Amino acid sequence: MLQALNANRVPGWQFPAHYLGLAFGRLEGHHAEVVMRAGPHCIDANGAVSLEALGVLADVAMAGAVRSQMGPTARVATVSIRLSLGILPGEGDLHAAAELKLSYPGPAMQMTAASLSVVANGKLCCTGEGTFAVLDSARNSASHPLPKRSTLESIDPLATADLTSEERLVFDRARYADTRSLAEHPFLERFWSAPSGQGKEWAERRVEGGMHVGNRVGDIQGGVLLGIAARTCSSALPQGWRLIDLSAQYISASPHTGVVIRAKSLRVGRSLACIECEATDDQGRTTLRAQASFMKEPNS
């Protein structure tokens, strides 16, 4: 945590990517490859890479394929993402390969589309696609050389006495999440969001804004939001269901003031279930809509 906070002092990147140790391999032409190592810092209650970590990896990799063409200063906004999931690993490296498939000018912005595949331990565990807008934004952000290796490998942790007030909020949140972590609700799930309600075939989580979930301009990072949406949809079902497909549309930026994600079932059958969710900000504006499909696990 303290290493990630130190790495985040270099402008232009984002804390969630530092924390997960994301590193770019190939970054040329229309392609981007990103590596993330599975470990205790990003494992869910089932011992697999958490949905939140997978969301960040997918979003960063596909946006990286866009930036490989548009340049590191480009502000890339996620418009939509769809992921199909296999069996996620609990250890080893996840290799995400993304390719820019389409790029076309619009009246106000450049639109792009990218594909994704994630391989771990020699097996394909996730595929996906995403649509991204390249913005000419007044909210300027610093360019950052997309790291070729984890920024945590060569940086010292900050001393707690040297933390800024914003960094202290992240560190205190991490300590609180650590004390609240349980086998069924591991650290990352508590660090990036908190349950605020649950019942039969519905669930709700609150995402507080801040550096710990922020992108380069301070809004909630799209991959973090995607993963928490998947987590909320999963919480609307009892144990024994496995996420197989997730699609999300980003209606507007999710602001630093935070959002609430509410999920409810569309249908729960004997073998398949469909859950939808919506994120709203403190003004009641919808920022994201998502739909998730689940398969009943054998012997459940």
Short mmCIF file of N, CA and C in Angstrom, two decimals, residues 200-203 229-238 241 243 245-247 262-268 272-278 289-294:
data_model
loop_
_atom_site.label_atom_id
_atom_site.label_comp_id
_atom_site.label_asym_id
_atom_site.label_seq_id
_atom_site.Cartn_x
_atom_site.Cartn_y
_atom_site.Cartn_z
N LYS A 200 -33.37 -10.79 -0.78
CA LYS A 200 -33.59 -11.84 -1.76
C LYS A 200 -33.57 -11.25 -3.16
N GLU A 201 -32.57 -11.66 -3.94
CA GLU A 201 -32.40 -11.28 -5.34
C GLU A 201 -32.18 -9.78 -5.53
N TRP A 202 -31.59 -9.11 -4.54
CA TRP A 202 -31.14 -7.73 -4.72
C TRP A 202 -29.94 -7.46 -3.80
N ALA A 203 -29.16 -6.48 -4.15
CA ALA A 203 -28.01 -6.10 -3.33
C ALA A 203 -27.62 -4.67 -3.66
N ALA A 229 -19.50 -3.45 -9.90
CA ALA A 229 -20.82 -3.78 -10.45
C ALA A 229 -21.01 -5.29 -10.52
N ALA A 230 -19.98 -6.00 -10.97
CA ALA A 230 -20.05 -7.46 -11.02
C ALA A 230 -20.19 -8.04 -9.62
N ARG A 231 -19.45 -7.49 -8.65
CA ARG A 231 -19.54 -7.94 -7.27
C ARG A 231 -20.96 -7.75 -6.73
N THR A 232 -21.56 -6.60 -7.02
CA THR A 232 -22.90 -6.31 -6.53
C THR A 232 -23.92 -7.26 -7.14
N CYS A 233 -23.79 -7.52 -8.44
CA CYS A 233 -24.69 -8.47 -9.09
C CYS A 233 -24.55 -9.87 -8.46
N SER A 234 -23.32 -10.27 -8.18
CA SER A 234 -23.08 -11.57 -7.55
C SER A 234 -23.73 -11.66 -6.18
N SER A 235 -23.73 -10.53 -5.45
CA SER A 235 -24.29 -10.52 -4.10
C SER A 235 -25.80 -10.63 -4.10
N ALA A 236 -26.43 -10.40 -5.24
CA ALA A 236 -27.89 -10.53 -5.33
C ALA A 236 -28.33 -11.98 -5.45
N LEU A 237 -27.36 -12.90 -5.56
CA LEU A 237 -27.65 -14.33 -5.67
C LEU A 237 -27.06 -15.08 -4.49
N PRO A 238 -27.61 -16.21 -4.13
CA PRO A 238 -27.00 -17.03 -3.08
C PRO A 238 -25.73 -17.69 -3.58
N TRP A 241 -23.54 -19.76 -7.62
CA TRP A 241 -23.67 -19.21 -8.97
C TRP A 241 -22.34 -18.62 -9.41
N LEU A 243 -20.31 -16.23 -12.29
CA LEU A 243 -20.44 -15.22 -13.33
C LEU A 243 -19.82 -15.71 -14.63
N ASP A 245 -20.79 -13.88 -17.83
CA ASP A 245 -20.82 -12.81 -18.82
C ASP A 245 -21.23 -11.51 -18.13
N LEU A 246 -20.57 -10.42 -18.51
CA LEU A 246 -20.84 -9.11 -17.91
C LEU A 246 -20.75 -8.05 -19.00
N SER A 247 -21.74 -7.20 -19.08
CA SER A 247 -21.69 -6.09 -20.03
C SER A 247 -22.11 -4.81 -19.31
N ARG A 262 -26.85 -0.49 -7.27
CA ARG A 262 -27.97 -1.32 -6.85
C ARG A 262 -28.22 -2.39 -7.92
N ALA A 263 -28.33 -3.63 -7.47
CA ALA A 263 -28.54 -4.77 -8.37
C ALA A 263 -29.85 -5.47 -8.02
N LYS A 264 -30.52 -5.98 -9.04
CA LYS A 264 -31.74 -6.76 -8.81
C LYS A 264 -31.84 -7.81 -9.91
N SER A 265 -32.54 -8.88 -9.61
CA SER A 265 -32.64 -9.98 -10.57
C SER A 265 -33.63 -9.65 -11.67
N LEU A 266 -33.31 -10.06 -12.87
CA LEU A 266 -34.26 -10.05 -13.98
C LEU A 266 -34.93 -11.42 -14.10
N ARG A 267 -34.13 -12.46 -13.88
CA ARG A 267 -34.66 -13.82 -13.88
C ARG A 267 -33.67 -14.74 -13.19
N VAL A 268 -34.16 -15.62 -12.35
CA VAL A 268 -33.36 -16.66 -11.74
C VAL A 268 -34.01 -17.99 -12.04
N LEU A 272 -29.58 -20.89 -15.11
CA LEU A 272 -29.08 -19.58 -15.51
C LEU A 272 -29.81 -18.48 -14.75
N ALA A 273 -29.09 -17.41 -14.48
CA ALA A 273 -29.69 -16.25 -13.83
C ALA A 273 -29.18 -14.99 -14.52
N CYS A 274 -30.01 -13.97 -14.55
CA CYS A 274 -29.63 -12.68 -15.13
C CYS A 274 -29.92 -11.58 -14.12
N ILE A 275 -28.90 -10.78 -13.83
CA ILE A 275 -28.99 -9.70 -12.84
C ILE A 275 -28.60 -8.39 -13.53
N GLU A 276 -29.35 -7.34 -13.23
CA GLU A 276 -28.98 -6.02 -13.74
C GLU A 276 -28.64 -5.10 -12.59
N CYS A 277 -27.81 -4.09 -12.87
CA CYS A 277 -27.48 -3.13 -11.82
C CYS A 277 -27.32 -1.74 -12.42
N GLU A 278 -27.37 -0.76 -11.54
CA GLU A 278 -27.27 0.64 -11.94
C GLU A 278 -26.48 1.39 -10.89
N ARG A 289 -24.85 1.44 -16.24
CA ARG A 289 -25.82 0.35 -16.23
C ARG A 289 -25.10 -0.92 -16.67
N ALA A 290 -25.38 -2.02 -16.00
CA ALA A 290 -24.71 -3.28 -16.33
C ALA A 290 -25.68 -4.44 -16.20
N GLN A 291 -25.36 -5.51 -16.92
CA GLN A 291 -26.15 -6.73 -16.86
C GLN A 291 -25.19 -7.91 -16.79
N ALA A 292 -25.49 -8.86 -15.91
CA ALA A 292 -24.60 -9.99 -15.69
C ALA A 292 -25.38 -11.29 -15.81
N SER A 293 -24.75 -12.28 -16.43
CA SER A 293 -25.33 -13.62 -16.56
C SER A 293 -24.53 -14.59 -15.70
N PHE A 294 -25.24 -15.50 -15.03
CA PHE A 294 -24.63 -16.45 -14.12
C PHE A 294 -25.06 -17.87 -14.47
#
